[in-house]
mmCIF file of C-alpha atoms in Angstrom:
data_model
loop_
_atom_site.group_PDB
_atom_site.id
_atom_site.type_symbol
_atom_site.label_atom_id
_atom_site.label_comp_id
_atom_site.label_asym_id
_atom_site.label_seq_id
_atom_site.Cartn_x
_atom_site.Cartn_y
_atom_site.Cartn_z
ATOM 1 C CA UNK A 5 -64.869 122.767 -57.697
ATOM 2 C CA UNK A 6 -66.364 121.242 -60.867
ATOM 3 C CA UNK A 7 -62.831 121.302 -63.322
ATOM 4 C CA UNK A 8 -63.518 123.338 -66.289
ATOM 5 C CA UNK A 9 -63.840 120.472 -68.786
ATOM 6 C CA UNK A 10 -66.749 119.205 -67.034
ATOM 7 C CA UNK A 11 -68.504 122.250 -68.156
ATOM 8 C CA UNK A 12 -69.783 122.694 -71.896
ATOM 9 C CA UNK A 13 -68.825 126.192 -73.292
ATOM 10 C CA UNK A 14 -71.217 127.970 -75.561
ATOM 11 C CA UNK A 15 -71.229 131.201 -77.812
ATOM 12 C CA UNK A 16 -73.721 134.293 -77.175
ATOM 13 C CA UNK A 17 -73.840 136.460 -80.141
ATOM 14 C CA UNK A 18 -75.386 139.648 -81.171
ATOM 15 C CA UNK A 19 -73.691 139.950 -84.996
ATOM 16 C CA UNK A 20 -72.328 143.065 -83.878
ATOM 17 C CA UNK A 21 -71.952 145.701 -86.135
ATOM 18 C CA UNK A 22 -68.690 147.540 -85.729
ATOM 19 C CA UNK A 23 -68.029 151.264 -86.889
ATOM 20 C CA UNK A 24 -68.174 152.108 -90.307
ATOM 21 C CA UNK A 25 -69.507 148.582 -91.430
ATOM 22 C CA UNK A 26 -72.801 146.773 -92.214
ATOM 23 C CA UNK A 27 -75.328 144.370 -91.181
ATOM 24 C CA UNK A 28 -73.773 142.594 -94.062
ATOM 25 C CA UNK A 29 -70.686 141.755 -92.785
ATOM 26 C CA UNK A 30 -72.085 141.382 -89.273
ATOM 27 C CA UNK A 31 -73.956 138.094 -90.435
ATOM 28 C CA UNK A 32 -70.794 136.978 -92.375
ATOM 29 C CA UNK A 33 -68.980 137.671 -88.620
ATOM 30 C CA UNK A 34 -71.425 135.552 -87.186
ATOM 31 C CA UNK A 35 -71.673 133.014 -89.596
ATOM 32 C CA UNK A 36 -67.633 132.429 -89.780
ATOM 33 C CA UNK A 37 -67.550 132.982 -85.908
ATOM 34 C CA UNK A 38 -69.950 129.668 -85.817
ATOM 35 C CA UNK A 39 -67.879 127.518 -87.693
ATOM 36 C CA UNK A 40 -64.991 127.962 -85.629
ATOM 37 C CA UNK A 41 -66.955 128.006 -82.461
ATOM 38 C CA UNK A 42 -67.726 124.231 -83.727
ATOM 39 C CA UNK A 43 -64.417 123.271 -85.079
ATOM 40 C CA UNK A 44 -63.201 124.303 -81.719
ATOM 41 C CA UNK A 45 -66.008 121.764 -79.845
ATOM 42 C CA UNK A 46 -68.197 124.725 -78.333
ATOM 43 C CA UNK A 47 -71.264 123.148 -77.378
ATOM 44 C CA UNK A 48 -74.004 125.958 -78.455
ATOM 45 C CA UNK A 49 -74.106 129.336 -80.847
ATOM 46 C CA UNK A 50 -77.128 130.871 -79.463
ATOM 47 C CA UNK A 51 -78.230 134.432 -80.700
ATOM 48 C CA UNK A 52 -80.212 137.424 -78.819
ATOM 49 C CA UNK A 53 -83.269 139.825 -79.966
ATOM 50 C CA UNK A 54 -82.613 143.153 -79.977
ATOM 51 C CA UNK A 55 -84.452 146.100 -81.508
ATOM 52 C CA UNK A 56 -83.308 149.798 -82.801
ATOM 53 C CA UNK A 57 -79.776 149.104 -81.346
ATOM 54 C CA UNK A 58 -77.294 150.729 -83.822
ATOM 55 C CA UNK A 59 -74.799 147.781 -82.912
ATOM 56 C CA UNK A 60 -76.824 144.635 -83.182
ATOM 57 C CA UNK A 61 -78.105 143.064 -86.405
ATOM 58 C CA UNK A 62 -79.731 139.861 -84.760
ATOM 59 C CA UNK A 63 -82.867 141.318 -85.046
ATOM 60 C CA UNK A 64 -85.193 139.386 -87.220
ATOM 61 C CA UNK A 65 -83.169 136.347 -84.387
ATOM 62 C CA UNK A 66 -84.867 132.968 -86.095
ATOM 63 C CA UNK A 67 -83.495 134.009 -89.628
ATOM 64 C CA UNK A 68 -80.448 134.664 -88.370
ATOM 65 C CA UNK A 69 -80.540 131.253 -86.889
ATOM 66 C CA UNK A 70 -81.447 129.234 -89.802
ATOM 67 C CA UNK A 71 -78.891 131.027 -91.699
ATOM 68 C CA UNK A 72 -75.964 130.162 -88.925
ATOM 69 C CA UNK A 73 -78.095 126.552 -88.886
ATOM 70 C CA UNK A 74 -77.229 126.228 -92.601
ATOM 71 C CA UNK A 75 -74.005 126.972 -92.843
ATOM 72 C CA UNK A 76 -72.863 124.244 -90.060
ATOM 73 C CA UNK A 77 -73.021 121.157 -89.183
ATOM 74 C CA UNK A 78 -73.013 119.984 -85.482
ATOM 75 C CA UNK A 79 -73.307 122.321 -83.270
ATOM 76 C CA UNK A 80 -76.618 123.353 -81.545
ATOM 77 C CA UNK A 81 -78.107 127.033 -82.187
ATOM 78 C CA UNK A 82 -80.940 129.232 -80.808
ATOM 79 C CA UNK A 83 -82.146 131.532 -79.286
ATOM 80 C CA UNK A 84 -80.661 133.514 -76.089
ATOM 81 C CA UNK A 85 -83.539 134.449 -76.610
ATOM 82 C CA UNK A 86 -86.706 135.268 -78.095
ATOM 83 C CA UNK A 87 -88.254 137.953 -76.414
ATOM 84 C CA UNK A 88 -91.514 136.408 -76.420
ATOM 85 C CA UNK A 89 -94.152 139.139 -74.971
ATOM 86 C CA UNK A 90 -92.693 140.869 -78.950
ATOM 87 C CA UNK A 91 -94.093 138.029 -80.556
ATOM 88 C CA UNK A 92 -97.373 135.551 -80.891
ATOM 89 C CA UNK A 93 -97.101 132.739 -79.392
ATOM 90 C CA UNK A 94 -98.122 130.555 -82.703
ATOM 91 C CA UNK A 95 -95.772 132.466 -84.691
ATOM 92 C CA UNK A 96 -92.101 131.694 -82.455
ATOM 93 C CA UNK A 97 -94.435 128.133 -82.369
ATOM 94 C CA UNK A 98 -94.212 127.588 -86.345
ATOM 95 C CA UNK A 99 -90.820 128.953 -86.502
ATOM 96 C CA UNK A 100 -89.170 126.604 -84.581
ATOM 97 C CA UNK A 101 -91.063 124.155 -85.048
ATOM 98 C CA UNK A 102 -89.645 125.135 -89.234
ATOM 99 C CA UNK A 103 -85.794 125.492 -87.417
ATOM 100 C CA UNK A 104 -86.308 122.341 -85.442
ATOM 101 C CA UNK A 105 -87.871 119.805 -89.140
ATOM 102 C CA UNK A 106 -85.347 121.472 -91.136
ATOM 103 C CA UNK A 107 -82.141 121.116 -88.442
ATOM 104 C CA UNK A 108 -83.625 118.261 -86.453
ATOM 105 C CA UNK A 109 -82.192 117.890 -83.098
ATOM 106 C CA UNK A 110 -79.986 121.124 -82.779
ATOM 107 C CA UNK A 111 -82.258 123.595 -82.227
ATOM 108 C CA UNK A 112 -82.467 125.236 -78.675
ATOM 109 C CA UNK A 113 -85.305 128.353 -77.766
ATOM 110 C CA UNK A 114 -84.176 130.837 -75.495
ATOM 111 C CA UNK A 115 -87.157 132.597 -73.925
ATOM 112 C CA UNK A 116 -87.129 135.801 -72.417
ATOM 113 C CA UNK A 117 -89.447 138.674 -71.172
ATOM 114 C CA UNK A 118 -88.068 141.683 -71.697
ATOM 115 C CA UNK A 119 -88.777 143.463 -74.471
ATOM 116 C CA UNK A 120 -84.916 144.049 -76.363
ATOM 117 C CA UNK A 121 -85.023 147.941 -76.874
ATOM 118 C CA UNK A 122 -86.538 150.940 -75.722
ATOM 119 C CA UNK A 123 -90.302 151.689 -74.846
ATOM 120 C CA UNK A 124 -91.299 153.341 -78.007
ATOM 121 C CA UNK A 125 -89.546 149.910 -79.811
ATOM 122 C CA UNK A 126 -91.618 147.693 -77.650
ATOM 123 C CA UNK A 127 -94.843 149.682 -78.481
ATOM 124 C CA UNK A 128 -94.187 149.229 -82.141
ATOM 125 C CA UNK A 129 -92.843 145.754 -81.730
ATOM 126 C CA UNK A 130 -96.066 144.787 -80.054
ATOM 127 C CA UNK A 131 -98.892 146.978 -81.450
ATOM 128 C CA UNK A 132 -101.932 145.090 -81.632
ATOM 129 C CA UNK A 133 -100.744 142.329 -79.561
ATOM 130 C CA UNK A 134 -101.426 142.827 -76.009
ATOM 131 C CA UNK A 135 -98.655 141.390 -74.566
ATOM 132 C CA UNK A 136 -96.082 142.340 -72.260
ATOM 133 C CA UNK A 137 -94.075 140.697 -69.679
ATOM 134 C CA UNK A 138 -96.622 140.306 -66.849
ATOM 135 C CA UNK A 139 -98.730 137.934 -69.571
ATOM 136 C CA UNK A 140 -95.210 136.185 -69.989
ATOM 137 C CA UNK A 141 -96.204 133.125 -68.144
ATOM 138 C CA UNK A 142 -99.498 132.831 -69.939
ATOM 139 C CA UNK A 143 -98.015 133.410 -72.992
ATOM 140 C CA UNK A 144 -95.090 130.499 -72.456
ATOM 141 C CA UNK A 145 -97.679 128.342 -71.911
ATOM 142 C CA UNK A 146 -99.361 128.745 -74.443
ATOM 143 C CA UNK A 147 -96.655 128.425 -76.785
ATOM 144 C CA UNK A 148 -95.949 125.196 -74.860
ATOM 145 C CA UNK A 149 -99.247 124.057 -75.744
ATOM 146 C CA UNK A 150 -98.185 124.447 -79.616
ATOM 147 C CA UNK A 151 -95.272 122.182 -78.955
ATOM 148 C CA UNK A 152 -96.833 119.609 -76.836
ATOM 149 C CA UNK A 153 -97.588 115.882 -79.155
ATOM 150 C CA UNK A 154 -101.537 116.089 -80.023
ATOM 151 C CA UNK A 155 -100.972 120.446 -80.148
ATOM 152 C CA UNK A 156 -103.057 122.894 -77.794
ATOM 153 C CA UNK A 157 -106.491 122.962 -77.121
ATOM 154 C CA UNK A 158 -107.660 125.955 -78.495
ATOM 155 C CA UNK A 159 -108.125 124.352 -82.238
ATOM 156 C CA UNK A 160 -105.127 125.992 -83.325
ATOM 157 C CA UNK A 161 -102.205 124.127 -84.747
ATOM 158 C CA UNK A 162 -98.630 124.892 -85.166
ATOM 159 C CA UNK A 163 -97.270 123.606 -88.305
ATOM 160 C CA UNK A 164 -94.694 122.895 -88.319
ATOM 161 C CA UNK A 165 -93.720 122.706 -84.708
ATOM 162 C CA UNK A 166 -96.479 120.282 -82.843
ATOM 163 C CA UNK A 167 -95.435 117.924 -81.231
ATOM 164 C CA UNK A 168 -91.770 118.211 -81.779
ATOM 165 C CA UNK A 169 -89.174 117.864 -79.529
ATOM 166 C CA UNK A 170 -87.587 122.103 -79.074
ATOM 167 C CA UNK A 171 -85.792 122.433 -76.110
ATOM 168 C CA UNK A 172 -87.147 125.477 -74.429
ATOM 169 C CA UNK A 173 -84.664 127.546 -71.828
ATOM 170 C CA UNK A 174 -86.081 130.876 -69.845
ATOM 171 C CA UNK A 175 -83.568 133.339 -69.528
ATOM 172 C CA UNK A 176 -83.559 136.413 -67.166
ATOM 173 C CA UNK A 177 -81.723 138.483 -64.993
ATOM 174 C CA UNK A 178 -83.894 139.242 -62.176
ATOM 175 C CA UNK A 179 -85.609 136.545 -60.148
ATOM 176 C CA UNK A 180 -88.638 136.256 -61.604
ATOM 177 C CA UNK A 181 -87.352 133.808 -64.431
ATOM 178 C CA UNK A 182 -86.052 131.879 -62.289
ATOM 179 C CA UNK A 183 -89.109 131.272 -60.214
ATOM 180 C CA UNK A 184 -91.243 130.537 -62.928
ATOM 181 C CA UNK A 185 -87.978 128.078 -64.845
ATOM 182 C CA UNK A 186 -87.965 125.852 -60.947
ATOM 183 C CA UNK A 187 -91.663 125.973 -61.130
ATOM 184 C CA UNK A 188 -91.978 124.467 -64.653
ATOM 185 C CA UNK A 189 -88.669 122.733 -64.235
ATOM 186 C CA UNK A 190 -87.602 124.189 -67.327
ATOM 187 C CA UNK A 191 -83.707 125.144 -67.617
ATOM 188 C CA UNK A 192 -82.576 128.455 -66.389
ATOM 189 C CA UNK A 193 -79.734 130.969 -67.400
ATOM 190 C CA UNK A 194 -78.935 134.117 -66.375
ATOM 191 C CA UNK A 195 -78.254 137.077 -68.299
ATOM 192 C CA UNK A 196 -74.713 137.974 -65.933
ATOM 193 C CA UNK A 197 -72.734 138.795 -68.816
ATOM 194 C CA UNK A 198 -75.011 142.467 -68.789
ATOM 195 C CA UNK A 199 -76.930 142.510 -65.514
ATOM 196 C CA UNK A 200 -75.334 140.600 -62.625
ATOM 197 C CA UNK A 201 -76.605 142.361 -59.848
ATOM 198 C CA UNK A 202 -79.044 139.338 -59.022
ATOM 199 C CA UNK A 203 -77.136 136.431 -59.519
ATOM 200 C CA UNK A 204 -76.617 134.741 -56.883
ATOM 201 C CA UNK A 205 -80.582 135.678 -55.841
ATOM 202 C CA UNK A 206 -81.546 134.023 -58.744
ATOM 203 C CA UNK A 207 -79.311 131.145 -59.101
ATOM 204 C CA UNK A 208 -79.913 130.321 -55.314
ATOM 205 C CA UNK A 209 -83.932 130.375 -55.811
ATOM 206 C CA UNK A 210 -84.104 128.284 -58.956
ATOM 207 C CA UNK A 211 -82.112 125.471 -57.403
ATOM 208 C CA UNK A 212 -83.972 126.188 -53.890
ATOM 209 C CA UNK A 213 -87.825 126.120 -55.350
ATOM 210 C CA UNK A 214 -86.898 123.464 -58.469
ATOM 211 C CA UNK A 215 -89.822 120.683 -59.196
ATOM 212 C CA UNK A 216 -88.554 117.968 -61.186
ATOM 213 C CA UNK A 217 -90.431 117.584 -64.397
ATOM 214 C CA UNK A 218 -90.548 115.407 -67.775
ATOM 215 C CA UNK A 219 -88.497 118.265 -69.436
ATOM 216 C CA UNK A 220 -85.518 117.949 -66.463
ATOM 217 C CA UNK A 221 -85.114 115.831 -63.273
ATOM 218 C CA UNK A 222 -82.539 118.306 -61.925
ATOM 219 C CA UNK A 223 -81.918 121.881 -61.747
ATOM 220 C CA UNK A 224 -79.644 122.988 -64.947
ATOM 221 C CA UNK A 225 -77.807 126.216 -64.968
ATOM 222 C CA UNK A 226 -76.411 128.290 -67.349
ATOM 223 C CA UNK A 227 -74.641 131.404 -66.731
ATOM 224 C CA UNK A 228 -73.511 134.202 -69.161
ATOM 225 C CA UNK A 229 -70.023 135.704 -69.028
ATOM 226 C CA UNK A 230 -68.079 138.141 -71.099
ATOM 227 C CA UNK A 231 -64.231 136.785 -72.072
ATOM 228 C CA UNK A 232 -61.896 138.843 -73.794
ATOM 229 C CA UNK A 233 -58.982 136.787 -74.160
ATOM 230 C CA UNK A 234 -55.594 137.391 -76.248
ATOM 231 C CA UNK A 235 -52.154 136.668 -76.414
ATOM 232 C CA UNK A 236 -51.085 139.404 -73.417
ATOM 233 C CA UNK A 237 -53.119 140.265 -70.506
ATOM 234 C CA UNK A 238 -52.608 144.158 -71.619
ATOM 235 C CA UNK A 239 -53.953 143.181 -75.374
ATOM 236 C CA UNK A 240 -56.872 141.760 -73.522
ATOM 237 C CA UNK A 241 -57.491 144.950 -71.677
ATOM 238 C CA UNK A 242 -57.436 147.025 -74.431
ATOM 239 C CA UNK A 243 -59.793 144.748 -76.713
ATOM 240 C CA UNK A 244 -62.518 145.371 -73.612
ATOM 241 C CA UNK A 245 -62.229 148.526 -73.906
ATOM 242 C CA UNK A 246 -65.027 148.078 -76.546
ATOM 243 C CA UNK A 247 -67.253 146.177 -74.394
ATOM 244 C CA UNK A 248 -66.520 149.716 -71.962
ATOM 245 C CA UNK A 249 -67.446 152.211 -74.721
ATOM 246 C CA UNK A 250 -70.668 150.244 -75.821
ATOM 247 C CA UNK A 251 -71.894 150.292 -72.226
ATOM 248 C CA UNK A 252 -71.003 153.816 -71.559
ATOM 249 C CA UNK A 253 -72.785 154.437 -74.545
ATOM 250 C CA UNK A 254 -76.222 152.201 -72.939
ATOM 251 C CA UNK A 255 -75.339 154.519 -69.675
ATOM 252 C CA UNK A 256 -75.417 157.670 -71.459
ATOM 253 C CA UNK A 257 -78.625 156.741 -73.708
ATOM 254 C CA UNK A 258 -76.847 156.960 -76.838
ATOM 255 C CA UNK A 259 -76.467 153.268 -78.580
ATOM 256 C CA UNK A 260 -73.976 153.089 -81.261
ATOM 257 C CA UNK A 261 -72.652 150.818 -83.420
ATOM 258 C CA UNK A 262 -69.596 148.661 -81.820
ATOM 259 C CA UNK A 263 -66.344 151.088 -81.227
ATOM 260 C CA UNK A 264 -62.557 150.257 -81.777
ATOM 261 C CA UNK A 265 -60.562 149.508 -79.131
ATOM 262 C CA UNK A 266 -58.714 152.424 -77.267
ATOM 263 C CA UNK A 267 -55.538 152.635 -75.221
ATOM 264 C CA UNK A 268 -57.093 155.220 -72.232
ATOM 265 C CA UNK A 269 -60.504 154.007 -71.540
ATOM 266 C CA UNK A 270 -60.334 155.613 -67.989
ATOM 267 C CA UNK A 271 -60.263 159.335 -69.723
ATOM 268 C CA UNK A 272 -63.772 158.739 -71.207
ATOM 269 C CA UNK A 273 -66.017 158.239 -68.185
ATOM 270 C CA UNK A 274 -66.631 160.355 -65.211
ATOM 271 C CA UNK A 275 -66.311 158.795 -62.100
ATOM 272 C CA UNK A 276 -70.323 157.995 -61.896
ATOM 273 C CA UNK A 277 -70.171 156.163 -65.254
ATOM 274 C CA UNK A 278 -67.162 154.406 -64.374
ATOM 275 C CA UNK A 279 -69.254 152.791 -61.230
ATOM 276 C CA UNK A 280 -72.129 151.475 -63.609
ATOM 277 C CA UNK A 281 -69.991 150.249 -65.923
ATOM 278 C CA UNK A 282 -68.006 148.443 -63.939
ATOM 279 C CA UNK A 283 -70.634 147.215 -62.160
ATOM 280 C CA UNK A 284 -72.689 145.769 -65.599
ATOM 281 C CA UNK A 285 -69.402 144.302 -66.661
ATOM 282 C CA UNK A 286 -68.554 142.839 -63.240
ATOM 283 C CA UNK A 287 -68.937 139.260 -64.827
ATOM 284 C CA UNK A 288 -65.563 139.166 -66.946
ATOM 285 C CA UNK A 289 -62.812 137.177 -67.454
ATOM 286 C CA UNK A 290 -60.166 139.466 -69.225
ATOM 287 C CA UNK A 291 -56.515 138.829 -69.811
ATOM 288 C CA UNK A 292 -54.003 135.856 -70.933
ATOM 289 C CA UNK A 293 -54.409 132.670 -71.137
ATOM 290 C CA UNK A 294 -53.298 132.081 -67.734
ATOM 291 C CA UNK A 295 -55.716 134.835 -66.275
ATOM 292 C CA UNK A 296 -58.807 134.399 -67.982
ATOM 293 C CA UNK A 297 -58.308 130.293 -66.824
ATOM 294 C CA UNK A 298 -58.134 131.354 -62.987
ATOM 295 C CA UNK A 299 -61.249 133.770 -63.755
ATOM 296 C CA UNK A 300 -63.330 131.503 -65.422
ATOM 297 C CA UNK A 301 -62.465 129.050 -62.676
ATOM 298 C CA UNK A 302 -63.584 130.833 -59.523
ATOM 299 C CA UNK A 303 -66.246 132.073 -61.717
ATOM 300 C CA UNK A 304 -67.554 128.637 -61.844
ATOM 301 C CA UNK A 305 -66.727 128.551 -58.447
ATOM 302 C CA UNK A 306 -69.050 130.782 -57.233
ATOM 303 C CA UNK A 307 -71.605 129.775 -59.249
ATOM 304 C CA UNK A 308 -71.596 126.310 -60.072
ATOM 305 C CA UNK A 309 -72.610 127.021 -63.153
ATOM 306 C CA UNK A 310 -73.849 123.454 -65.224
ATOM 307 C CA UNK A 311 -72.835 125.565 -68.668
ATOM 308 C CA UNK A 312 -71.224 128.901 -69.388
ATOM 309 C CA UNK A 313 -72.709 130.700 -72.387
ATOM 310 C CA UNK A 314 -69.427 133.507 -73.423
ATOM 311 C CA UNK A 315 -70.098 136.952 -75.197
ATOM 312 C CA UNK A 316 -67.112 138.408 -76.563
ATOM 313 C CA UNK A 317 -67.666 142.206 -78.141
ATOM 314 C CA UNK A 318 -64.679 142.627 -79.584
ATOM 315 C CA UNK A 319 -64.186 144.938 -82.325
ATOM 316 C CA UNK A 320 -61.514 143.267 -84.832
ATOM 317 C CA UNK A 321 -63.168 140.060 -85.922
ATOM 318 C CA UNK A 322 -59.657 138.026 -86.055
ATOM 319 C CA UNK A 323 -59.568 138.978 -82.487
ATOM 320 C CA UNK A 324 -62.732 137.885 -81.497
ATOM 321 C CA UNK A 325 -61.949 134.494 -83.234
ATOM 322 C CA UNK A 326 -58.754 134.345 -81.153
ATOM 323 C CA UNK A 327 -60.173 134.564 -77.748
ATOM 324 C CA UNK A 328 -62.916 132.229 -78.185
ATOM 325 C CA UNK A 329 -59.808 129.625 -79.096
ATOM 326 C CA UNK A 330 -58.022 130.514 -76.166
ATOM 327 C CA UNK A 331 -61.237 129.834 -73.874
ATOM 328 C CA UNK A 332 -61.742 126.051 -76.075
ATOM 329 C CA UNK A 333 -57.801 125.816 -75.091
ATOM 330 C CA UNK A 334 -57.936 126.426 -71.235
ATOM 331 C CA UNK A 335 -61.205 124.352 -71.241
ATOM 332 C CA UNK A 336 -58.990 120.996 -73.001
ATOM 333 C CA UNK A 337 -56.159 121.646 -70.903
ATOM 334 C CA UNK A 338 -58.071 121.513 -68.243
ATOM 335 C CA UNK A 339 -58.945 118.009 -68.887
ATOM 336 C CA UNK A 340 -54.883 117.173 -68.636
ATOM 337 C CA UNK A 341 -54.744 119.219 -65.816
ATOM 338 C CA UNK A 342 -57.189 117.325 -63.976
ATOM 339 C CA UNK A 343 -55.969 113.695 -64.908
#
């Protein structure tokens, strides 16, 4: 088993918004939630597109980036991810390449092909475009082609972003990312921290149908995974219990913004919503110190996962703070442990 330490842990946010509260203080959140991700040696703060979602203010996700970019120092943030087929391909081109010259060397792109909201979003997000996630693999390459030294060959430039060096990821949660990551040998991670039914399908593929490129000699894997840690397992339990509401709010078509904690989760859901939201949240690692280490670790276990990328919805920011310290903890004592 690869020993925890081994593995870089990263940060997947969304700036929630909580109850009662702004967009405002969901970028503040995020921005303060950065700085201690990086204090505490996290190796990537990576942030997700989402549209008309009453809890999520990473919208407009490249500003939100350069302002998280801005206010630190050393660690690396992106994109997990752009949704891409919402987007021109010259446009995500020239903002990263503008992320990348102004943060050089610490700027990662996320790409993914789903659209981040609902139909009627993704037919306003895309209007005149044309896209969608079928073109996704033209329209990756051709955003390559704005990257690559010398630009593309269609006599349009991106500037700035030709010929720099972005580090491009595809994300997904079904296998057809990870096809199309082995067949570029691009990096792959999977979205398990929301949809794990096809992990193992997908992780197994990507490493199966890999080709070795100039981008990555080796298949690289990162895998997403919710961690609600705090001082008591049955502290821990209760702060899920806002990861439970928000999905039982996604079940029942009604997004809201994120809900506080509660103490009898169980008396909210019918037995049918119980099963789905179990079974999106299956990928947790929930409890003490103690716990959440043995989780993570056969978590890693069964996946061999090359990085873990942790979401944490948790309500009360202090709280949020807390558990993402206990995860940097179990990962450095790990390192004693294993010497």
């Amino acid at each position: 088993m690869k020993p925890l330490h081994t593995i870089p842990f990263s940060v997947l946010d969304l700036s929630p918004i909580r109850q009662g509260s702004t967009a405002a203080e969901s970028f503040r959140n995020t921005l303060d939630l950065a700085r201690h991700a990086e204090r505490l040696g996290y190796h990537r703060f990576w942030l997700a597109e989402h549209h008309n979602i009453a809890g999520v203010a990473s919208a407009a996700t490249s500003v939100v980036i350069a302002h998280v970019a801005a206010g630190t120092s050393r660690i690396r943030v992106g994109a997990g991810g752009i949704m891409l087929p919402n987007h021109a391909p010259l446009v995500i081109a020239e903002q990263f390449g503008t992320l990348e010259s102004l943060h050089p060397g610490r700027i990662d792109l996320g790409l993914g092909r789903a659209p981040g909201g609902d139909r009627r979003t993704s037919q306003a997000l895309r209007r005149h475009l044309g896209s969608n996630g079928d073109t996704f693999p033209q329209d990756l390459e051709e955003l390559r082609n704005y990257l690559r030294p010398g630009g593309s060959t269609n006599g349009v430039r991106a500037i700035p972003g030709e010929g720099l060096d972005v580090p491009i990821w595809l994300l997904g949660s079904s296998d057809f990312s990870a096809r199309l990551a082995a067949e570029l040998g691009l990096p792959f991670a999977f979205a398990s921290h929301f949809a794990p039914d096809y992990l193992h399908e997908a992780l197994g593929l990507y490493r199966r149908l890999f080709v070795p490129s100039a981008t990555l000699k080796e298949p690289h894997v990162m895998v997403g995974i919710n961690v609600f840690a705090a001082d008591t397992d049955a502290e821990a339990r209760r702060l899920f219990s806002t990861l439970q509401q928000q999905f039982l709010n996604l079940v029942r078509g009604m997004p809201k913004q994120l809900p506080p904690p509660v103490d009898r989760i169980e008396e909210l859901l019918s037995p049918a919503e119980q099963y789905q939201v179990d079974r999106m949240t299956r990928c947790s690692a929930i409890g003490g110190s103690e716990a959440v280490r043995r989780q993570l670790e056969a978590f890693v276990e069964q996946t061999q996962a090359d990085e873990l990328m942790i979401t944490a919805q948790i309500y009360d920011h202090a709280a949020r703070c807390r558990s993402f310290e206990i995860a940097a903890d179990i990962r450095k004592r790990s390192k004693v442990d294993d010497s």
